[in-house]
XYZ file of C-alpha atoms in Angstrom:
361
model
C 67.732 35.201 -20.650
C 67.523 39.171 -20.560
C 64.635 41.014 -20.877
C 63.540 43.009 -24.013
C 65.318 46.028 -22.803
C 68.264 44.234 -22.342
C 68.203 44.440 -18.675
C 69.239 41.664 -16.620
C 67.692 39.412 -14.525
C 67.516 39.259 -10.548
C 69.925 37.178 -9.286
C 69.407 34.265 -7.584
C 70.480 35.295 -4.370
C 68.406 38.544 -4.187
C 64.621 38.180 -2.853
C 62.002 39.262 -5.375
C 60.222 42.239 -4.725
C 56.328 42.189 -4.764
C 53.436 44.549 -3.949
C 53.243 46.076 -0.474
C 50.304 43.587 0.213
C 52.764 40.918 -0.044
C 55.776 41.188 2.787
C 57.959 38.366 1.534
C 58.672 35.715 -1.265
C 57.106 33.163 0.938
C 53.643 34.786 1.625
C 53.770 35.707 -2.076
C 54.073 31.972 -3.275
C 51.975 30.452 -0.647
C 48.931 32.954 -1.816
C 49.711 31.186 -5.151
C 49.685 28.067 -3.636
C 46.558 28.664 -2.223
C 44.581 29.151 -5.686
C 45.583 25.556 -6.481
C 42.306 23.451 -7.401
C 41.763 20.547 -5.103
C 42.780 16.991 -6.356
C 39.209 15.934 -7.790
C 37.641 12.563 -6.425
C 37.711 9.058 -8.815
C 34.441 8.727 -10.611
C 33.754 5.309 -8.781
C 34.279 7.043 -5.210
C 32.511 10.281 -5.985
C 28.841 11.648 -5.902
C 28.716 13.002 -9.529
C 26.486 15.734 -10.702
C 25.996 16.262 -14.202
C 25.042 19.853 -14.849
C 23.946 21.566 -18.359
C 25.587 24.491 -19.614
C 22.139 26.089 -19.623
C 21.500 25.421 -16.055
C 25.034 26.574 -14.738
C 24.431 29.574 -16.338
C 21.774 31.779 -17.658
C 22.156 31.004 -21.776
C 18.654 32.537 -22.281
C 19.177 34.919 -24.790
C 22.195 32.842 -26.554
C 19.737 29.959 -26.828
C 17.114 32.234 -28.738
C 20.187 33.136 -31.057
C 20.580 29.276 -31.895
C 17.167 28.542 -32.567
C 16.527 31.815 -34.504
C 20.039 32.263 -36.303
C 21.471 28.511 -36.389
C 24.232 26.747 -35.178
C 27.288 28.838 -37.264
C 26.068 32.353 -35.919
C 25.664 30.791 -32.057
C 29.085 29.482 -32.617
C 30.643 32.333 -33.858
C 29.032 34.547 -30.928
C 30.258 32.438 -28.538
C 34.065 32.655 -29.838
C 33.672 36.831 -30.279
C 32.487 36.748 -26.796
C 34.745 34.391 -24.823
C 36.413 36.582 -22.579
C 33.092 37.491 -21.532
C 31.891 35.448 -18.397
C 28.660 34.405 -19.201
C 25.666 34.950 -16.420
C 25.133 32.656 -13.845
C 21.938 30.277 -13.937
C 19.884 28.463 -11.804
C 22.210 25.638 -10.761
C 24.887 27.991 -9.990
C 24.021 28.733 -6.351
C 23.615 24.708 -5.652
C 27.231 24.230 -7.291
C 28.776 26.656 -4.799
C 26.794 24.747 -1.986
C 28.296 21.700 -3.183
C 31.808 23.029 -3.380
C 31.501 24.385 0.231
C 30.279 21.015 1.599
C 33.410 19.326 -0.195
C 35.773 21.921 1.968
C 34.426 20.877 4.669
C 34.795 16.988 4.151
C 38.507 17.583 2.975
C 39.179 19.496 6.259
C 37.590 16.446 7.950
C 38.927 13.381 5.547
C 42.118 15.185 4.171
C 42.605 11.115 2.285
C 38.967 10.882 1.277
C 37.619 10.959 -1.944
C 34.053 10.467 -0.854
C 33.017 14.066 -2.511
C 31.094 15.561 -5.056
C 32.177 15.794 -8.403
C 30.533 18.173 -10.854
C 30.441 17.233 -14.361
C 29.588 20.002 -17.646
C 27.527 17.975 -19.622
C 26.345 19.893 -22.442
C 25.221 19.292 -25.898
C 27.358 22.840 -26.874
C 30.057 22.339 -30.037
C 33.577 22.194 -28.784
C 34.138 25.629 -30.334
C 32.298 27.173 -27.170
C 34.318 25.416 -24.828
C 36.643 28.443 -24.470
C 33.864 30.355 -23.427
C 32.441 28.050 -21.126
C 36.027 27.279 -19.168
C 36.472 31.342 -18.877
C 33.344 31.415 -17.095
C 33.772 28.673 -14.738
C 37.392 29.998 -13.972
C 35.663 33.171 -13.641
C 33.748 32.050 -11.118
C 36.324 30.133 -9.513
C 34.706 26.799 -9.954
C 36.060 23.421 -9.634
C 34.597 22.166 -12.653
C 37.212 19.808 -14.613
C 35.225 17.331 -16.298
C 33.767 18.690 -19.391
C 31.309 16.313 -21.879
C 30.559 18.584 -24.961
C 28.586 16.157 -27.683
C 28.498 18.992 -30.499
C 24.733 18.868 -30.744
C 23.746 15.356 -30.285
C 22.315 14.028 -26.859
C 24.567 14.112 -23.916
C 22.490 11.144 -22.280
C 24.507 8.270 -23.623
C 27.470 9.053 -21.590
C 25.490 9.798 -18.375
C 26.308 6.210 -17.403
C 29.870 6.223 -18.543
C 30.755 9.356 -16.337
C 29.091 7.419 -13.481
C 26.232 10.181 -12.958
C 23.932 9.891 -9.630
C 22.047 13.556 -10.473
C 21.529 14.959 -14.217
C 20.165 18.605 -13.992
C 19.077 20.252 -17.100
C 16.755 22.680 -18.595
C 15.887 20.495 -21.441
C 12.864 18.211 -20.181
C 12.738 15.541 -22.879
C 16.675 14.990 -22.229
C 15.768 14.791 -18.738
C 13.295 12.317 -19.416
C 15.525 10.139 -21.420
C 17.852 10.235 -18.161
C 14.955 9.072 -16.163
C 14.062 6.481 -18.644
C 17.613 5.053 -18.426
C 17.457 4.975 -14.738
C 19.595 7.890 -13.695
C 18.222 10.681 -11.172
C 17.006 13.792 -13.355
C 14.985 16.891 -13.215
C 14.345 19.963 -15.403
C 15.532 23.083 -13.500
C 13.631 26.672 -13.928
C 15.066 29.616 -12.896
C 13.227 31.455 -9.725
C 11.347 34.688 -10.233
C 12.796 36.929 -7.309
C 15.916 36.294 -5.247
C 16.331 34.788 -1.902
C 19.493 34.714 -0.260
C 20.798 31.564 0.100
C 23.088 29.669 2.576
C 26.920 29.774 1.636
C 27.939 27.377 4.865
C 24.988 24.687 4.119
C 23.380 22.885 1.147
C 19.872 22.296 1.136
C 17.831 19.847 -0.514
C 13.969 19.790 -0.593
C 12.071 16.722 -1.958
C 8.564 16.013 -2.649
C 7.408 12.234 -1.540
C 5.280 10.776 -4.478
C 6.954 10.438 -7.705
C 10.007 11.403 -6.745
C 11.361 9.789 -3.879
C 8.724 7.328 -3.774
C 7.319 5.400 -6.480
C 3.517 7.111 -8.170
C 1.855 4.286 -6.762
C -0.358 5.970 -4.319
C -0.939 8.904 -6.495
C -2.628 6.318 -9.015
C -4.682 6.134 -6.275
C -5.862 9.446 -6.163
C -6.523 10.011 -9.370
C -8.526 6.808 -10.342
C -10.408 6.201 -6.876
C -10.052 9.571 -5.056
C -8.910 10.559 -1.528
C -10.776 8.509 0.801
C -9.848 5.446 -1.000
C -6.142 6.773 -0.682
C -6.136 7.240 2.966
C -7.713 3.664 3.325
C -4.835 2.033 0.883
C -2.158 3.989 2.802
C -3.499 2.938 6.252
C -4.046 -0.764 5.144
C -0.224 -1.020 3.801
C 1.397 1.165 6.461
C 3.988 -1.219 7.107
C 4.549 -2.147 3.428
C 7.089 0.346 2.265
C 6.436 2.049 -0.673
C 8.429 1.316 -4.202
C 11.638 3.725 -5.152
C 10.777 6.732 -6.781
C 13.859 8.458 -9.172
C 15.178 10.701 -6.719
C 15.548 8.174 -4.483
C 18.853 6.883 -4.937
C 20.300 11.030 -4.852
C 18.843 11.142 -1.052
C 20.707 7.520 -0.840
C 24.063 9.640 -1.754
C 23.298 12.798 0.311
C 22.547 10.445 3.225
C 26.118 8.858 2.798
C 27.877 11.973 2.782
C 26.280 13.281 5.627
C 26.759 10.217 7.861
C 30.821 10.922 7.318
C 29.934 14.453 9.292
C 27.792 12.691 11.758
C 30.894 10.407 12.649
C 32.523 13.327 13.808
C 29.985 14.671 15.756
C 28.836 17.356 13.725
C 25.411 16.307 13.089
C 23.748 19.362 14.209
C 25.593 21.922 12.386
C 26.047 19.493 9.253
C 26.524 21.709 6.574
C 23.702 19.392 4.197
C 20.417 19.439 5.469
C 17.700 17.334 3.518
C 13.741 17.714 3.855
C 10.725 16.007 2.962
C 8.093 18.559 1.286
C 5.103 16.708 0.403
C 1.261 17.290 0.092
C 0.491 14.179 2.308
C -1.345 14.720 5.779
C 0.613 13.661 8.675
C -2.563 11.639 10.637
C -3.932 10.132 7.283
C -0.721 9.076 5.176
C 1.889 10.224 6.780
C 3.352 7.177 8.683
C 3.924 5.203 5.490
C 6.157 7.558 4.246
C 8.175 8.051 7.212
C 8.573 4.504 7.596
C 9.355 3.899 4.154
C 12.567 5.950 4.789
C 13.542 4.098 7.545
C 13.018 0.657 5.687
C 15.741 1.851 3.477
C 18.060 3.079 6.205
C 17.445 6.553 5.100
C 16.507 10.042 7.094
C 15.202 13.298 6.131
C 16.118 16.179 8.822
C 13.064 17.779 8.461
C 9.682 16.178 7.433
C 6.513 18.424 6.865
C 3.469 17.278 5.535
C 0.911 20.129 4.027
C -2.390 18.124 3.857
C -2.764 19.739 0.250
C -1.608 23.363 1.375
C 0.550 25.246 -0.871
C 4.232 24.568 -0.553
C 5.511 27.866 -1.765
C 5.319 29.595 1.543
C 7.263 26.592 3.151
C 9.930 26.689 0.565
C 10.299 30.371 0.927
C 10.971 29.715 4.372
C 13.409 26.863 4.122
C 15.545 28.542 1.239
C 16.309 25.385 -0.427
C 19.256 25.216 -3.122
C 17.061 22.910 -4.878
C 13.308 21.527 -4.629
C 12.538 18.550 -6.374
C 8.511 18.029 -7.192
C 6.643 16.057 -9.957
C 3.991 18.499 -10.037
C 4.070 21.844 -12.328
C 1.688 23.833 -10.278
C 4.081 23.334 -7.315
C 6.766 23.872 -9.319
C 5.515 27.530 -10.303
C 4.072 28.414 -6.741
C 7.649 27.706 -5.579
C 9.281 29.956 -8.636
C 6.672 32.740 -7.424
C 8.295 33.051 -4.170
C 11.960 32.643 -4.820
C 12.638 28.908 -4.753
C 14.850 27.113 -7.596
C 12.987 24.551 -8.729
C 13.255 21.275 -10.705
C 10.523 19.086 -12.172
C 10.888 15.614 -12.116
C 9.122 13.616 -14.944
C 7.902 10.550 -13.423
C 4.227 8.685 -13.307
C 0.749 9.267 -13.728
C 0.399 13.039 -13.887
C 3.186 13.401 -16.724
C 0.990 13.332 -19.786
C -1.279 16.036 -18.455
C 2.186 18.001 -17.621
C 3.889 18.077 -20.755
C 2.126 20.896 -22.172
C 2.611 23.003 -18.929
C 6.026 22.425 -18.645
C 6.733 23.062 -22.272
C 5.391 26.175 -21.818
C 7.461 26.794 -18.406
C 10.815 26.193 -20.561
C 10.206 28.690 -22.735
C 9.719 31.753 -20.405
């Protein structure tokens, strides 16, 4: 086929010419091939993380338009600006770190499908999808699975996508997910920027009502600290029941062991932390023995005996910190930690008003 000016195409035998930065046709096509997206794992083999559009991207102004001007104006705005990438949100560094782990796993295990898989799970309308796709491509994210539910709650789809963790800006949807037995948390934007590792995914967990059940917190609230310490000493060798995030730590541990098997324990690109208000001498043993009984471990365990968690987290610089107490979330936010609230256990009735206020900020 000739061009619009009538110029004949380059004969097949001739070598195409390219920019000076590409010295040969082979180098040119190699550069294109290098941009090919990696093959996605089968869902049954993957660690699937569902993220909402409002945590992957910063859509606070868009959300305000939706609430004040309605869905039609919102959809029209997204279509008008669909070539303009959305700004990054609190889950973005976590997703980028996850993709780095996948890159290193593929290098060690080229045929393995035990990888992270990110799903965009949103109640946005399909008409907004083009802007979301363009934004994902702009940031070169490997996200191919989408669920856009057109204003309906996406929670019913989480199990169908075999979700291991759900991250959202909507606390009510997170509560729905946890009620369905799915690990979930409400994400918040940090109030200052920290430089996070680009080569190592770091995830920090609170203990009670996050990794473990809230049975010990119930004793504290009902009978006080002295009774709590007595209880933990008495039942030191009885494992705590599991909490809502235990299964996600289990998923992280499964991928960590793949690196350990290749002699990469010390420079593993996944690092986990237990950051708990428990005191080591009085109640720490039961927490560690519980993890051991589950066949799980954390890389670092920090027992703070009631001290603020923010300064410790500022040193750790996790991509994500999970806690069930809003005052710990807020303290972490103030010092730059990306935090996620787990609505579980006896304290949640008290936290609901605080949580709603935090969502508005």
